[in-house]
Tab-separated table of C-alpha atoms and ligand atoms in Angstrom:
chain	number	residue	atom	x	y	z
K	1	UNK	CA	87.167	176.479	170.611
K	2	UNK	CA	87.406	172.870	171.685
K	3	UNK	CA	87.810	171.681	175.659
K	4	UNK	CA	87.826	167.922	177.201
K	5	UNK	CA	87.272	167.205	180.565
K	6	UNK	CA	85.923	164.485	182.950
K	7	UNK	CA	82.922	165.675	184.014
K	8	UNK	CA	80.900	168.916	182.340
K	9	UNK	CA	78.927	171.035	185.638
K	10	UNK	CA	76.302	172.184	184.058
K	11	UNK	CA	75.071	175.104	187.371
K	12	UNK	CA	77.186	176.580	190.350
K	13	UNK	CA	74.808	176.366	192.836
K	14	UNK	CA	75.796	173.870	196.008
K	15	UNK	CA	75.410	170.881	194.085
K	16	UNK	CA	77.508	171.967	191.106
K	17	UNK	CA	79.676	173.408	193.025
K	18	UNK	CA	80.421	170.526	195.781
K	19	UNK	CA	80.545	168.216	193.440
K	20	UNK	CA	83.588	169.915	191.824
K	21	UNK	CA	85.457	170.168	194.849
K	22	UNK	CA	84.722	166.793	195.843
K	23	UNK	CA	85.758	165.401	192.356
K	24	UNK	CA	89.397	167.844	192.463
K	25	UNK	CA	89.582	165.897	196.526
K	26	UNK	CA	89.573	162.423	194.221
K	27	UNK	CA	91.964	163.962	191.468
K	28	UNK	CA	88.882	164.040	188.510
K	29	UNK	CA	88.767	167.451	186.705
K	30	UNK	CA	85.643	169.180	185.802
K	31	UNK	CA	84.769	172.151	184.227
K	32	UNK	CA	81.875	174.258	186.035
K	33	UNK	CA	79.308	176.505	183.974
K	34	UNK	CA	76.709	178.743	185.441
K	35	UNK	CA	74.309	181.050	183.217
K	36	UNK	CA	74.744	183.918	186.003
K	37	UNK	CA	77.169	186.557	187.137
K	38	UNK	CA	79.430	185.299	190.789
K	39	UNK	CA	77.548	188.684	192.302
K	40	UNK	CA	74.621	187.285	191.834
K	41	UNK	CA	74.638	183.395	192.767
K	42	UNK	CA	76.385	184.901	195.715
K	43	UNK	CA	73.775	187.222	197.177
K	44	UNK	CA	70.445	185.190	195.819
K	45	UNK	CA	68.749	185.206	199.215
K	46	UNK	CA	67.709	181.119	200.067
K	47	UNK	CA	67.556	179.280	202.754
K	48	UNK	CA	69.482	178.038	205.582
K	49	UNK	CA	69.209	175.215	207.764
K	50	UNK	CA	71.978	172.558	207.217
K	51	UNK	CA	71.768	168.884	208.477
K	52	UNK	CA	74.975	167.462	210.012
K	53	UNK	CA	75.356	165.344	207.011
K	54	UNK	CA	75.929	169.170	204.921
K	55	UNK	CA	78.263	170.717	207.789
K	56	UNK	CA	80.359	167.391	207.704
K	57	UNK	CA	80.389	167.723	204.002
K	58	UNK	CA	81.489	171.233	203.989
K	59	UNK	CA	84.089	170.319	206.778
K	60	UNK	CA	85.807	167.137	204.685
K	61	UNK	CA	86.258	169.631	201.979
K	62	UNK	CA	87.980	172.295	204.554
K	63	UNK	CA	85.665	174.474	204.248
K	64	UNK	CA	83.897	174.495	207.796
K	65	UNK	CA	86.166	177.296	209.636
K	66	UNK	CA	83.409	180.305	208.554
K	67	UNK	CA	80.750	178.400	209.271
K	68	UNK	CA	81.853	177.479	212.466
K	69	UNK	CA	82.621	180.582	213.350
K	70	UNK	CA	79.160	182.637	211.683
K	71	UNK	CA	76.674	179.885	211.372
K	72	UNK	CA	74.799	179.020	214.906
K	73	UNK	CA	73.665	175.426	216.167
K	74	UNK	CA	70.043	175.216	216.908
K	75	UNK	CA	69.118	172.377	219.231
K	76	UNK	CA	65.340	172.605	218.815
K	77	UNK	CA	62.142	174.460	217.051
K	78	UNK	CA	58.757	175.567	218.509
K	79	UNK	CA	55.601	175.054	216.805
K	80	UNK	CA	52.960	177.346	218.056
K	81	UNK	CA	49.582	177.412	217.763
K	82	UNK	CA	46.617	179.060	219.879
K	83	UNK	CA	48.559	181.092	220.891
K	84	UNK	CA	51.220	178.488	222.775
K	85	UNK	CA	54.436	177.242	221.887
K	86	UNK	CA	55.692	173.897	221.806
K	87	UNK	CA	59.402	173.619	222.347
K	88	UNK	CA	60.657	170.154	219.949
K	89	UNK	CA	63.909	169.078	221.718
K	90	UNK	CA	66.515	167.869	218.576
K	91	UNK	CA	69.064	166.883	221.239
K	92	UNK	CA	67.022	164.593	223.737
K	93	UNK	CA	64.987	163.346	220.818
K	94	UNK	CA	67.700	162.254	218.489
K	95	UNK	CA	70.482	161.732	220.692
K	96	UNK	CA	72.707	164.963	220.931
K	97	UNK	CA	71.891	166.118	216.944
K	98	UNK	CA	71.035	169.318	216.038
K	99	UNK	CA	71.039	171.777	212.952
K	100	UNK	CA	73.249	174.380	211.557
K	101	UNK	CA	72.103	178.009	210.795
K	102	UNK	CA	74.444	179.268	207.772
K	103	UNK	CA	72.223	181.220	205.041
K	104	UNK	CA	73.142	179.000	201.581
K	105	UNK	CA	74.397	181.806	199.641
K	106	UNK	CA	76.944	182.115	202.110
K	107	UNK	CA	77.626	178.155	201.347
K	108	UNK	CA	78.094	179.044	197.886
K	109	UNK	CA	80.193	182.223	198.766
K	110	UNK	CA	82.991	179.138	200.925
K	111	UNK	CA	82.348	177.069	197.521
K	112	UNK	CA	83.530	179.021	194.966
K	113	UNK	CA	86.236	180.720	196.430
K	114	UNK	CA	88.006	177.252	197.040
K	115	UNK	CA	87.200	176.481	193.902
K	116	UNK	CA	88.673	179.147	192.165
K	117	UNK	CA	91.925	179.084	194.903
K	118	UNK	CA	91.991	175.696	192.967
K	119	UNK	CA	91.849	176.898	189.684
K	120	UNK	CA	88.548	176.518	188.825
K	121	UNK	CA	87.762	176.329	185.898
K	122	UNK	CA	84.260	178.143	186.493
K	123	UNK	CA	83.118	180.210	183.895
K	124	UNK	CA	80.065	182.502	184.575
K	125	UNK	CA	77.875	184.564	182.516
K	126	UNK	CA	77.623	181.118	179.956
K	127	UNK	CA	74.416	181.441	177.333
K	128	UNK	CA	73.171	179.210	175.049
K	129	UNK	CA	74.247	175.903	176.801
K	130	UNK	CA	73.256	172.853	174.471
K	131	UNK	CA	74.382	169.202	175.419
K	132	UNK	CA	74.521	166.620	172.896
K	133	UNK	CA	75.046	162.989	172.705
K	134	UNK	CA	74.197	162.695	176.434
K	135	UNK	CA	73.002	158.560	175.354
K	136	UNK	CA	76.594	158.269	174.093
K	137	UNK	CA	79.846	157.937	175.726
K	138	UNK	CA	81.221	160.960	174.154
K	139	UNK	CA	78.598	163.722	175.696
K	140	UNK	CA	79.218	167.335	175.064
K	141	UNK	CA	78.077	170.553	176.086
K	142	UNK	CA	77.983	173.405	173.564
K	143	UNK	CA	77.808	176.859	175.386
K	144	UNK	CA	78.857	180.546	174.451
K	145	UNK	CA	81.408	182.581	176.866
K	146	UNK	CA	82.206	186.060	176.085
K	147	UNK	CA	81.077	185.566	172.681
K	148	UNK	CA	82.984	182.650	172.044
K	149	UNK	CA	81.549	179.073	171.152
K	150	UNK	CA	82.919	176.747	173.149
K	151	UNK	CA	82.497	173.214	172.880
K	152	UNK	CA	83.321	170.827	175.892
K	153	UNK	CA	83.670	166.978	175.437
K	154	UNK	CA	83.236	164.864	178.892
K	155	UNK	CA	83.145	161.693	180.327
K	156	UNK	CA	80.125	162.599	182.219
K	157	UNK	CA	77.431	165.218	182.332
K	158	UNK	CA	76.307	166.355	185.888
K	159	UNK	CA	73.155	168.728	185.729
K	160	UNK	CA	72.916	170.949	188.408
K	161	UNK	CA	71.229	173.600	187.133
K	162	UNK	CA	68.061	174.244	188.750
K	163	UNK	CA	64.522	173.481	188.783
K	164	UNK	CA	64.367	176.458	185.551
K	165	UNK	CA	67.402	174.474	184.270
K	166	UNK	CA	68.216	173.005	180.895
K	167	UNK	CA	69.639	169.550	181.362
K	168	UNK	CA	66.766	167.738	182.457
K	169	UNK	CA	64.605	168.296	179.114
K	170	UNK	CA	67.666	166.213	177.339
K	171	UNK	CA	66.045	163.249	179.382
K	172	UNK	CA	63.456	162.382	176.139
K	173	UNK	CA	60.082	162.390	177.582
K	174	UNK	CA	59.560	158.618	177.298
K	175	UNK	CA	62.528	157.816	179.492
K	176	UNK	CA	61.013	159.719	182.345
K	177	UNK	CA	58.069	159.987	184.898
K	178	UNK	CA	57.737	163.397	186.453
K	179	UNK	CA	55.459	163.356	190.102
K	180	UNK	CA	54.333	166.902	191.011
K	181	UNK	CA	52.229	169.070	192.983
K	182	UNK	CA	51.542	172.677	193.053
K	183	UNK	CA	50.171	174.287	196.735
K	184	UNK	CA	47.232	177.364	196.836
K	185	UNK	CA	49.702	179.159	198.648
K	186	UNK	CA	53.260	181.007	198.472
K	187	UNK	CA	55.793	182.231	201.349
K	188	UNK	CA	56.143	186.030	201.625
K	189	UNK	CA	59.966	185.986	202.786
K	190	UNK	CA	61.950	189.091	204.230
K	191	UNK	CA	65.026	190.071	205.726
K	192	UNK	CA	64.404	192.434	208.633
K	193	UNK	CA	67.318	194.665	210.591
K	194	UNK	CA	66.906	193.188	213.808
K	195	UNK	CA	68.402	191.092	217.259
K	196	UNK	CA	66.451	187.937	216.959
K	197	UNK	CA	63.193	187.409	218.544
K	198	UNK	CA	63.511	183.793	219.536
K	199	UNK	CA	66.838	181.573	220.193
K	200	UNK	CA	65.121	178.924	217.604
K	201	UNK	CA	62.890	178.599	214.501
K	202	UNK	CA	59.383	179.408	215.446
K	203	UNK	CA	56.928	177.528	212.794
K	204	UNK	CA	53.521	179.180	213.417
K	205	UNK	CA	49.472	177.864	212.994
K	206	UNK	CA	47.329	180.618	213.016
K	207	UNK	CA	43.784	180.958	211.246
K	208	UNK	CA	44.987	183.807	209.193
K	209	UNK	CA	47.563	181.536	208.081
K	210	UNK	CA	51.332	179.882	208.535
K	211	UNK	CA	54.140	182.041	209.877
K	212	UNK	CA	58.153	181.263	210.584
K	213	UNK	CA	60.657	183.402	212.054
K	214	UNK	CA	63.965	182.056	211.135
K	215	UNK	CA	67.599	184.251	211.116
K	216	UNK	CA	70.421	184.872	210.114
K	217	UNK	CA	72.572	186.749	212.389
K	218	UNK	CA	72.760	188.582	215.428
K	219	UNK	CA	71.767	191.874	213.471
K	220	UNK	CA	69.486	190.437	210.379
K	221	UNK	CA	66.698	188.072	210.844
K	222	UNK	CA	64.796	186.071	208.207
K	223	UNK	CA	60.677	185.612	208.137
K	224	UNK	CA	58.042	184.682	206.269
K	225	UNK	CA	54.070	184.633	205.988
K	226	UNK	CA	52.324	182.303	204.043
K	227	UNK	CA	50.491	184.549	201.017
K	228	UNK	CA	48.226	184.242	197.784
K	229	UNK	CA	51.465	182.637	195.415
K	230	UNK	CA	49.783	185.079	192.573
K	231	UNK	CA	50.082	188.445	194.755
K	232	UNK	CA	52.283	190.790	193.580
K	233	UNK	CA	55.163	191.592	196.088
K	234	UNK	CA	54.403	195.331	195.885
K	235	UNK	CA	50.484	195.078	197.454
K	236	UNK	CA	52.585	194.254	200.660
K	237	UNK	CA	54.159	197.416	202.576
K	238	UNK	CA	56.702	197.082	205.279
K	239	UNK	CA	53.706	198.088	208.101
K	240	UNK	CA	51.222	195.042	206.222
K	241	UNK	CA	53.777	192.400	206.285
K	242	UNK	CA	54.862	193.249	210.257
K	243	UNK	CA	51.555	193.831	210.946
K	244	UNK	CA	50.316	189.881	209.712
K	245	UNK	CA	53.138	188.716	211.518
K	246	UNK	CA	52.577	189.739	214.490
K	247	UNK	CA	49.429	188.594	214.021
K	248	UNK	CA	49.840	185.263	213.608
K	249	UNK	CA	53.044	184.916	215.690
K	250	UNK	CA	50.644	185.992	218.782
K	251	UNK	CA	51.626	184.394	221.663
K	252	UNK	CA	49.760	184.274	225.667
K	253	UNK	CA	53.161	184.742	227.158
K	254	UNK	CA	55.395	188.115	226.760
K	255	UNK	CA	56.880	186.993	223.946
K	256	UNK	CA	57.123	190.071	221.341
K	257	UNK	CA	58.171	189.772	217.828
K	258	UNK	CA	61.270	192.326	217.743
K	259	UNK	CA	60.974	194.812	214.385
K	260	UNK	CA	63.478	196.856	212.617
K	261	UNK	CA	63.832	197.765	208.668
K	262	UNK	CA	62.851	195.397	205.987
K	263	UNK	CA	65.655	195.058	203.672
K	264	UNK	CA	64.554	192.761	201.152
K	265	UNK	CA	61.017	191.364	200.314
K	266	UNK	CA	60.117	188.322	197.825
K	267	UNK	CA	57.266	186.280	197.112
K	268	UNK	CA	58.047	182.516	196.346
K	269	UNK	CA	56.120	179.812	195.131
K	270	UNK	CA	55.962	176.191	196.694
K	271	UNK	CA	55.737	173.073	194.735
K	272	UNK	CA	56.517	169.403	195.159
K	273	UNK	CA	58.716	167.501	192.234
K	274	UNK	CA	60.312	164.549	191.214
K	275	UNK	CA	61.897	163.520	188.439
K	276	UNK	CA	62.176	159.602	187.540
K	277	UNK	CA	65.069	158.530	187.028
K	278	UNK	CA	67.988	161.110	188.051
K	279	UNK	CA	69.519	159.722	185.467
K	280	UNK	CA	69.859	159.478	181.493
K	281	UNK	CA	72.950	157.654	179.379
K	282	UNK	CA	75.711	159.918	180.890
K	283	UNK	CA	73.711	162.372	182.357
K	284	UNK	CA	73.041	162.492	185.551
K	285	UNK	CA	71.095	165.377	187.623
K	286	UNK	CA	71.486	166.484	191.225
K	287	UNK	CA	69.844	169.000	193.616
K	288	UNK	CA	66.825	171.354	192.380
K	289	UNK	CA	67.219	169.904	188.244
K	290	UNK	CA	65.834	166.620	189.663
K	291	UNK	CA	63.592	167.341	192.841
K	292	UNK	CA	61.236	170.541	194.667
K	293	UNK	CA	60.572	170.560	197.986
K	294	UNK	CA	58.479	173.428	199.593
K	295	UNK	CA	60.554	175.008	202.195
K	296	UNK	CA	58.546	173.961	204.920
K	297	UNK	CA	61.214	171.168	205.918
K	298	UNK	CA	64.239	173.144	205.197
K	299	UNK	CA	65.331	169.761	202.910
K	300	UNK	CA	66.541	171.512	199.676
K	301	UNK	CA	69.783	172.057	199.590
K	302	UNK	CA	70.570	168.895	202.067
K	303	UNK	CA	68.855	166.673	199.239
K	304	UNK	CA	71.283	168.181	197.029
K	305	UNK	CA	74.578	167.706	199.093
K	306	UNK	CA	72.941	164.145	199.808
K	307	UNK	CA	72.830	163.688	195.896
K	308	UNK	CA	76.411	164.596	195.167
K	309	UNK	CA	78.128	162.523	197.937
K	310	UNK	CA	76.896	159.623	196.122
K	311	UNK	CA	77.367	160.958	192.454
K	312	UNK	CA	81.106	162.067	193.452
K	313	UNK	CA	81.370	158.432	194.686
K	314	UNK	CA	80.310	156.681	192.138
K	315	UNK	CA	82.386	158.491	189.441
K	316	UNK	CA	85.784	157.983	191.828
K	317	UNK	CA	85.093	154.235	191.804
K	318	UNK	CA	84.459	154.755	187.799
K	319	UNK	CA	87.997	156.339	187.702
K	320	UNK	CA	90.054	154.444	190.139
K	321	UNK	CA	88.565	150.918	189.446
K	322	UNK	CA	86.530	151.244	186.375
K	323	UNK	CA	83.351	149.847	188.863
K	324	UNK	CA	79.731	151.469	187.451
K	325	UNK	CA	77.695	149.543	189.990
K	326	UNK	CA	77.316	153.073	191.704
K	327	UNK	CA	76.697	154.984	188.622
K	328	UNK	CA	74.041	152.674	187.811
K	329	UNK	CA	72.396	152.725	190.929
K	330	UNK	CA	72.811	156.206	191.478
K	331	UNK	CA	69.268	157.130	190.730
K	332	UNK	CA	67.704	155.063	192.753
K	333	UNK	CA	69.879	155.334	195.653
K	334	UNK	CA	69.022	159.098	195.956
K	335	UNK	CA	65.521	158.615	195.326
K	336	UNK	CA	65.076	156.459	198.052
K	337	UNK	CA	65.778	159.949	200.496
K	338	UNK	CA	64.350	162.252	198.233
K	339	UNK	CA	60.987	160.717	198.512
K	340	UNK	CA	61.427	160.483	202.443
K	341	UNK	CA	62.226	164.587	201.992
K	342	UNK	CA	59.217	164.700	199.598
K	343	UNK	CA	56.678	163.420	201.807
K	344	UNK	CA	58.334	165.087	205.294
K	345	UNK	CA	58.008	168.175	203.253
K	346	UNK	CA	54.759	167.757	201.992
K	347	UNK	CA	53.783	166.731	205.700
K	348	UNK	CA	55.288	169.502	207.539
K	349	UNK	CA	53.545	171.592	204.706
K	350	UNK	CA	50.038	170.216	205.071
K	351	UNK	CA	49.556	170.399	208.709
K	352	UNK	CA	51.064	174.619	209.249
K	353	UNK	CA	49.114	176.559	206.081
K	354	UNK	CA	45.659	177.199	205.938
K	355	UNK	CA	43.939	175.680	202.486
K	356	UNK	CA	41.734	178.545	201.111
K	357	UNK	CA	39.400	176.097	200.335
K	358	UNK	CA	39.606	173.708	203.371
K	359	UNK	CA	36.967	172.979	205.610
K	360	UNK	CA	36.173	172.327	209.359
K	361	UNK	CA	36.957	168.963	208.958
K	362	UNK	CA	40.047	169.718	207.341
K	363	UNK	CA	40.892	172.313	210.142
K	364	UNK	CA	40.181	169.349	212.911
K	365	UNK	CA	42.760	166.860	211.142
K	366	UNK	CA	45.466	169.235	211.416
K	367	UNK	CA	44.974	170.345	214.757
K	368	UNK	CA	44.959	166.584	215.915
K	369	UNK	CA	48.008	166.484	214.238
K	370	UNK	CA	49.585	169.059	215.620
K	371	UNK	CA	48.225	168.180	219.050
K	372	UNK	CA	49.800	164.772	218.828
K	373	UNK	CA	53.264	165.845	217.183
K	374	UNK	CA	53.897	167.911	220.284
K	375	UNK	CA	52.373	165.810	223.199
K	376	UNK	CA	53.114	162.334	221.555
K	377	UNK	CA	57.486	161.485	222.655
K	378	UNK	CA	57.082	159.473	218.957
K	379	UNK	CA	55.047	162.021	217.093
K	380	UNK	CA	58.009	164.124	218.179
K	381	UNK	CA	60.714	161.858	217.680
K	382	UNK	CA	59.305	161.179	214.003
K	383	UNK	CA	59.741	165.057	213.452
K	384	UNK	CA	62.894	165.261	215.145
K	385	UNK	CA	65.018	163.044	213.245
K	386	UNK	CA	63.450	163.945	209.526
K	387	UNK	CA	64.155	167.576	210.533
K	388	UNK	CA	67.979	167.318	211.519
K	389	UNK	CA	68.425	164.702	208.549
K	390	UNK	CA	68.069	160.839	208.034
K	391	UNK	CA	72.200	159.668	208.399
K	392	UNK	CA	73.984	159.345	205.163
K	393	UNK	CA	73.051	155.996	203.159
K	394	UNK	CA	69.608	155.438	204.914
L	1	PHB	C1	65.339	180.113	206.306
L	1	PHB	O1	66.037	180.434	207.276
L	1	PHB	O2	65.375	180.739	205.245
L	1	PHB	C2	64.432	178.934	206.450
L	1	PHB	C3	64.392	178.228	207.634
L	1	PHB	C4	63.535	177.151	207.763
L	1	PHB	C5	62.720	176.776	206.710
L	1	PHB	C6	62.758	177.475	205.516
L	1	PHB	C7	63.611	178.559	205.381
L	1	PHB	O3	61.868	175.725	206.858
């Protein structure tokens, strides 16, 4: 079977999925495709802190009244270390901003409902996905759907697949410059059944290693422990995993860590990527296909939402005034903030986890960093505003 349409979505994660909403705002059709089932991109546990720049995004595209309503504004975080806690003010420090608390399957939950109110197309369960003639004008993406070959023609090819995805490795190896790095360590993340234990994020220091307690409702919080990234998810029992961290969460005051049920236990891996450019002929990737963060910063999926706004731009001027300034630039226009996410990330990263092989030396540089971020009003500042997001176009 042969389709046409504007612009081929390879992935129905955010990006993928804003982008086709945003394109149907401008009038340009796409076609979505996404190698999973609906279930399951809409319960895959991720993260979920959203810069202002996201919630306006989701609220342009009328999507913001269930966020509003379930998602929670956090003015602040605490860092903590020996034992202390170090409140960083968002609001005085960046003039009123703050961050949203809205878990990103939830995001993607708004996102494709709208989109298939709209009528879609977004087909799910696709295998096989092939694109072809991505140098060309005419790209096309060859994928199977309920045992049918279907073959889409586009204008445009917008990969949004994923880090694991497919549509990068059409960029031919000697068009591109990948920048990586891998960390000794991996987040243990769970969902516990309980009322949270802190109003904000607490991001932990401890010698037997980096600890957060996020959330993500009144009734079910989200934590994690930094862990070996080669462990095995089932050496960790319910009793081990409360037991570290309380352990590292220890604080002088009265503060307690509140405990319920573990629902759901993972072990992920943290890396730093880049892919140079974003951008091949008429491909063009977005989100997780062209950039890692580790989740230290909580940048991922606002690099991605960053990503589209200017990809969905840049194809509306294509369409309404045949301009490709935009498209050209595209690349390095979001590269410019990725790499500010990259190194905020990498930063953030560095100076909460213990190395396994770091040193005293080592130990003394990142307690003089931490010591600074939260007694210095610029250290703090600096944190501040990469934390609630850099404004759109920086
Ligand atoms: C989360 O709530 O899942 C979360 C929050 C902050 C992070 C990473 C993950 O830095």
């Amino acid at each position: 079977m042969n389709m046409r349409t504007r612009v081929g979505i390879i992935g129905a994660g955010p990006a993928g999925l804003l982008l086709s909403l945003l394109l149907a705002a401008d009038g340009i059709d796409s076609v979505v495709l996404e190698n999973r089932s609906r279930e399951e991109i809409e319960s895959t546990i991720r993260a979920g802190v959203l810069e202002q720049g996201t919630v306006d995004l989701m609220e342009e595209l009328g999507l913001g009244e269930r966020m509003q309503r379930e998602g929670a504004i956090h003015h602040g975080i605490e860092l903590r270390f020996d034992g202390e806690g170090h409140r960083i003010d968002f609001s005085t420090l960046t003039n009123g901003r703050g961050i949203t608390l809205y878990a990103q399957h939830e995001v993607v939950k708004d996102c494709v409902a709208e989109r298939l109110k709209q009528g879609g197309p977004i087909f799910f369960n696709v295998k096989d996905v092939h694109l072809y003639n991505v140098a060309s004008d005419q790209p096309s993406i060859q994928f199977v759907h309920e045992d049918e070959t279907i073959e889409l023609q586009c204008d445009f090819i917008a990969g949004c697949d994923g880090f694991h995805g497919v549509a990068r490795s059409s960029i031919p190896e000697a068009k591109q410059k990948i920048f990586t790095r891998s960390y000794p360590f991996g987040w243990l993340g769970i969902l516990m059944q309980a009322p949270p234990s802190s109003k904000e994020l607490i991001y932990a220091y401890h010698e037997r290693g980096f600890a957060l307690v996020s959330t993500r409702s009144p009734t079910l919080q989200r934590m994690y422990i930094q862990c070996d990234p080669l462990d095995a998810i089932e050496n960790w029992s319910d009793a081990m995993i409360l037991e570290e961290l309380q352990a590292r969460l220890e604080s002088k005051d009265n503060w307690q860590l509140k405990v319920g049920p573990v629902s759901q236990k993972s072990i992920l891996a943290m890396r730093s990527f880049v892919i140079e450019p974003m951008q091949y002929g008429r491909l063009f990737l977005a989100g997780d296909a062209a950039h890692i963060v580790p989740p230290t910063g909580a940048k991922g999926l606002n690099l991605a939402a960053n990503d589209i706004r200017h990809l969905a731009h840049a194809l509306t001027l294509y369409y309404k005034r045949n301009e490709t300034d935009l498209l050209e630039a595209y690349s390095k226009t979001c590269l410019r903030r990725v790499w500010r996410a990259e190194h905020f990330s990498w930063w953030m990263t560095s100076m909460l986890h213990r190395f396994p092989d770091d040193d005293a030396f080592q130990q003394r540089m990142q307690r003089a960093q931490l010591e600074y971020t939260v007694s210095s009003q610029a250290a703090s500042a600096s944190l501040a505003e990469n934390y609630v997001g850099l404004p759109f176009g920086w």
